[in-house]
Amino acid sequence: MQPPRVLSIAGSDSGGGAGIQADIKTITVLGGYAMTAICALTAQDTTGVHAVLPIDPAMVAAQIDACVNDIGVDAVKIGMLGSPEIARVVADRLEKLNVPIVFDPVMISTSGAALADTATIAAFERLMAIATLTTPNVPELHALGGDTAMRARNVAYVAKGGDADGPEVIDRLIVPGEPDREWTAPRIVTRHTHGTGCTMSSAIATFLASGASVVEAVEDAREFVRAAMLAAPGLGAGHGPLGHQAVR
């Protein structure tokens, strides 16, 4: 039986905890076939992002075309883009696809490093407009104008609550024309949170590629992320990676 084909358009994390590497692990463990279009190289570990090298936009486009034209795509996850030019190229390509698209508007790494400048964030508008779902965390939602601005854009989004304070994590799903949904769970107190956003967005994309509804995909992705956090292997001196391989 053919697995769901999921294309991750994102940056590479040399430490393996986030970005393309986290996406490949997530998609594979959940039964999908992972493909990639790498937008940036990072020298990164659990303590932070030490260097970033954006890829030429034409090369990003070539990677997307190669995957779409030969293997085919059932869903797309978008993560770190690296430059406004890359964001525009990605939007150009994805506007032609009729598949679920999950946009994780990566701006700041878990360690606090900036991964998108003002011009890149401005280019996010087209991607939010074509995405099936956008998945901002607390600081990203603030940078995008908060709930008021997101609702005005008339787009579906998950407001992730992992970066908020308090003993419970509240994730909210807002879909235009539908009642808001909310999930609450006890906070997992751990330093091993590197790649949680990448993992959640690629899990949602994989579930959507498998035929799940948006609500089902978000619900199942949340449970997968929590299980992977609890299975963290304890690597690194900083914000350690999740234990994707241990979740079955």
Short mmCIF file of N, CA and C in Angstrom, two decimals, residues 3-10 19-37 73-78 198-207 209-210 224 244-245 248:
data_model
loop_
_atom_site.label_atom_id
_atom_site.label_comp_id
_atom_site.label_asym_id
_atom_site.label_seq_id
_atom_site.Cartn_x
_atom_site.Cartn_y
_atom_site.Cartn_z
N PRO A 3 2.38 4.70 0.83
CA PRO A 3 2.30 5.59 1.98
C PRO A 3 1.96 7.01 1.53
N PRO A 4 1.38 7.82 2.43
CA PRO A 4 1.12 9.23 2.10
C PRO A 4 2.44 9.96 1.86
N ARG A 5 2.51 10.72 0.79
CA ARG A 5 3.74 11.42 0.39
C ARG A 5 3.70 12.84 0.95
N VAL A 6 4.67 13.14 1.81
CA VAL A 6 4.69 14.44 2.48
C VAL A 6 5.98 15.17 2.15
N LEU A 7 5.85 16.38 1.65
CA LEU A 7 7.00 17.21 1.31
C LEU A 7 7.23 18.23 2.41
N SER A 8 8.42 18.22 3.00
CA SER A 8 8.80 19.23 3.98
C SER A 8 9.68 20.28 3.31
N ILE A 9 9.25 21.52 3.39
CA ILE A 9 10.02 22.65 2.86
C ILE A 9 10.49 23.43 4.08
N ALA A 10 11.77 23.29 4.42
CA ALA A 10 12.23 23.83 5.70
C ALA A 10 13.75 23.91 5.73
N GLY A 19 13.68 21.17 12.47
CA GLY A 19 13.80 21.34 11.03
C GLY A 19 13.53 20.09 10.22
N ILE A 20 14.21 20.02 9.09
CA ILE A 20 14.05 18.90 8.15
C ILE A 20 14.24 17.56 8.84
N GLN A 21 15.23 17.48 9.73
CA GLN A 21 15.52 16.21 10.39
C GLN A 21 14.35 15.75 11.26
N ALA A 22 13.77 16.67 12.04
CA ALA A 22 12.61 16.32 12.86
C ALA A 22 11.42 15.94 11.98
N ASP A 23 11.27 16.64 10.85
CA ASP A 23 10.17 16.34 9.93
C ASP A 23 10.29 14.94 9.34
N ILE A 24 11.49 14.59 8.89
CA ILE A 24 11.69 13.26 8.31
C ILE A 24 11.37 12.18 9.33
N LYS A 25 11.86 12.35 10.56
CA LYS A 25 11.59 11.36 11.61
C LYS A 25 10.10 11.23 11.87
N THR A 26 9.43 12.37 12.01
CA THR A 26 8.00 12.37 12.30
C THR A 26 7.20 11.70 11.19
N ILE A 27 7.43 12.14 9.97
CA ILE A 27 6.68 11.59 8.82
C ILE A 27 6.91 10.10 8.69
N THR A 28 8.15 9.65 8.87
CA THR A 28 8.47 8.23 8.73
C THR A 28 7.83 7.39 9.83
N VAL A 29 7.95 7.84 11.09
CA VAL A 29 7.37 7.09 12.20
C VAL A 29 5.86 6.98 12.06
N LEU A 30 5.23 8.01 11.50
CA LEU A 30 3.77 8.00 11.33
C LEU A 30 3.32 7.31 10.05
N GLY A 31 4.25 6.68 9.35
CA GLY A 31 3.88 5.87 8.19
C GLY A 31 3.89 6.58 6.87
N GLY A 32 4.41 7.80 6.82
CA GLY A 32 4.46 8.54 5.57
C GLY A 32 5.78 8.38 4.84
N TYR A 33 5.81 8.89 3.62
CA TYR A 33 7.03 8.92 2.81
C TYR A 33 7.50 10.37 2.78
N ALA A 34 8.69 10.63 3.36
CA ALA A 34 9.18 11.99 3.52
C ALA A 34 10.04 12.43 2.35
N MET A 35 9.75 13.63 1.86
CA MET A 35 10.58 14.30 0.85
C MET A 35 10.94 15.68 1.37
N THR A 36 12.00 16.28 0.82
CA THR A 36 12.44 17.56 1.36
C THR A 36 12.84 18.56 0.28
N ALA A 37 12.62 19.82 0.61
CA ALA A 37 13.20 20.94 -0.13
C ALA A 37 13.87 21.80 0.93
N VAL A 73 2.93 14.53 -4.47
CA VAL A 73 2.82 15.02 -3.11
C VAL A 73 1.36 14.94 -2.64
N ASP A 74 1.16 14.43 -1.42
CA ASP A 74 -0.18 14.36 -0.84
C ASP A 74 -0.40 15.44 0.22
N ALA A 75 0.67 16.02 0.74
CA ALA A 75 0.58 17.12 1.69
C ALA A 75 1.94 17.79 1.78
N VAL A 76 1.91 19.05 2.22
CA VAL A 76 3.14 19.84 2.34
C VAL A 76 3.22 20.44 3.73
N LYS A 77 4.42 20.42 4.31
CA LYS A 77 4.69 21.16 5.54
C LYS A 77 5.73 22.23 5.21
N ILE A 78 5.50 23.47 5.65
CA ILE A 78 6.45 24.56 5.45
C ILE A 78 7.00 24.97 6.80
N CYS A 198 8.20 21.94 14.91
CA CYS A 198 8.44 21.24 13.64
C CYS A 198 7.74 19.89 13.64
N THR A 199 7.85 19.20 14.76
CA THR A 199 7.25 17.88 14.88
C THR A 199 5.73 17.95 14.78
N MET A 200 5.13 18.92 15.45
CA MET A 200 3.67 19.02 15.42
C MET A 200 3.17 19.34 14.01
N SER A 201 3.81 20.30 13.33
CA SER A 201 3.33 20.68 12.00
C SER A 201 3.51 19.56 10.99
N SER A 202 4.64 18.83 11.06
CA SER A 202 4.83 17.73 10.11
C SER A 202 3.92 16.55 10.45
N ALA A 203 3.59 16.37 11.72
CA ALA A 203 2.63 15.33 12.09
C ALA A 203 1.24 15.67 11.55
N ILE A 204 0.83 16.94 11.70
CA ILE A 204 -0.46 17.35 11.16
C ILE A 204 -0.50 17.11 9.66
N ALA A 205 0.57 17.48 8.95
CA ALA A 205 0.62 17.29 7.51
C ALA A 205 0.50 15.81 7.14
N THR A 206 1.16 14.95 7.90
CA THR A 206 1.11 13.52 7.62
C THR A 206 -0.29 12.96 7.84
N PHE A 207 -0.93 13.38 8.92
CA PHE A 207 -2.30 12.91 9.18
C PHE A 207 -3.26 13.44 8.12
N ALA A 209 -2.46 14.13 5.04
CA ALA A 209 -2.15 13.36 3.82
C ALA A 209 -2.78 11.97 3.87
N SER A 210 -3.03 11.47 5.08
CA SER A 210 -3.63 10.14 5.25
C SER A 210 -5.16 10.19 5.19
N PHE A 224 1.00 12.89 19.63
CA PHE A 224 2.30 12.40 19.18
C PHE A 224 3.43 13.24 19.76
N HIS A 244 11.42 10.81 18.89
CA HIS A 244 10.51 10.37 17.82
C HIS A 244 10.55 8.86 17.64
N GLN A 245 11.76 8.29 17.67
CA GLN A 245 11.92 6.88 17.35
C GLN A 245 11.25 5.95 18.35
N ARG A 248 5.40 4.62 19.17
CA ARG A 248 4.81 3.61 18.28
C ARG A 248 3.29 3.54 18.48
#
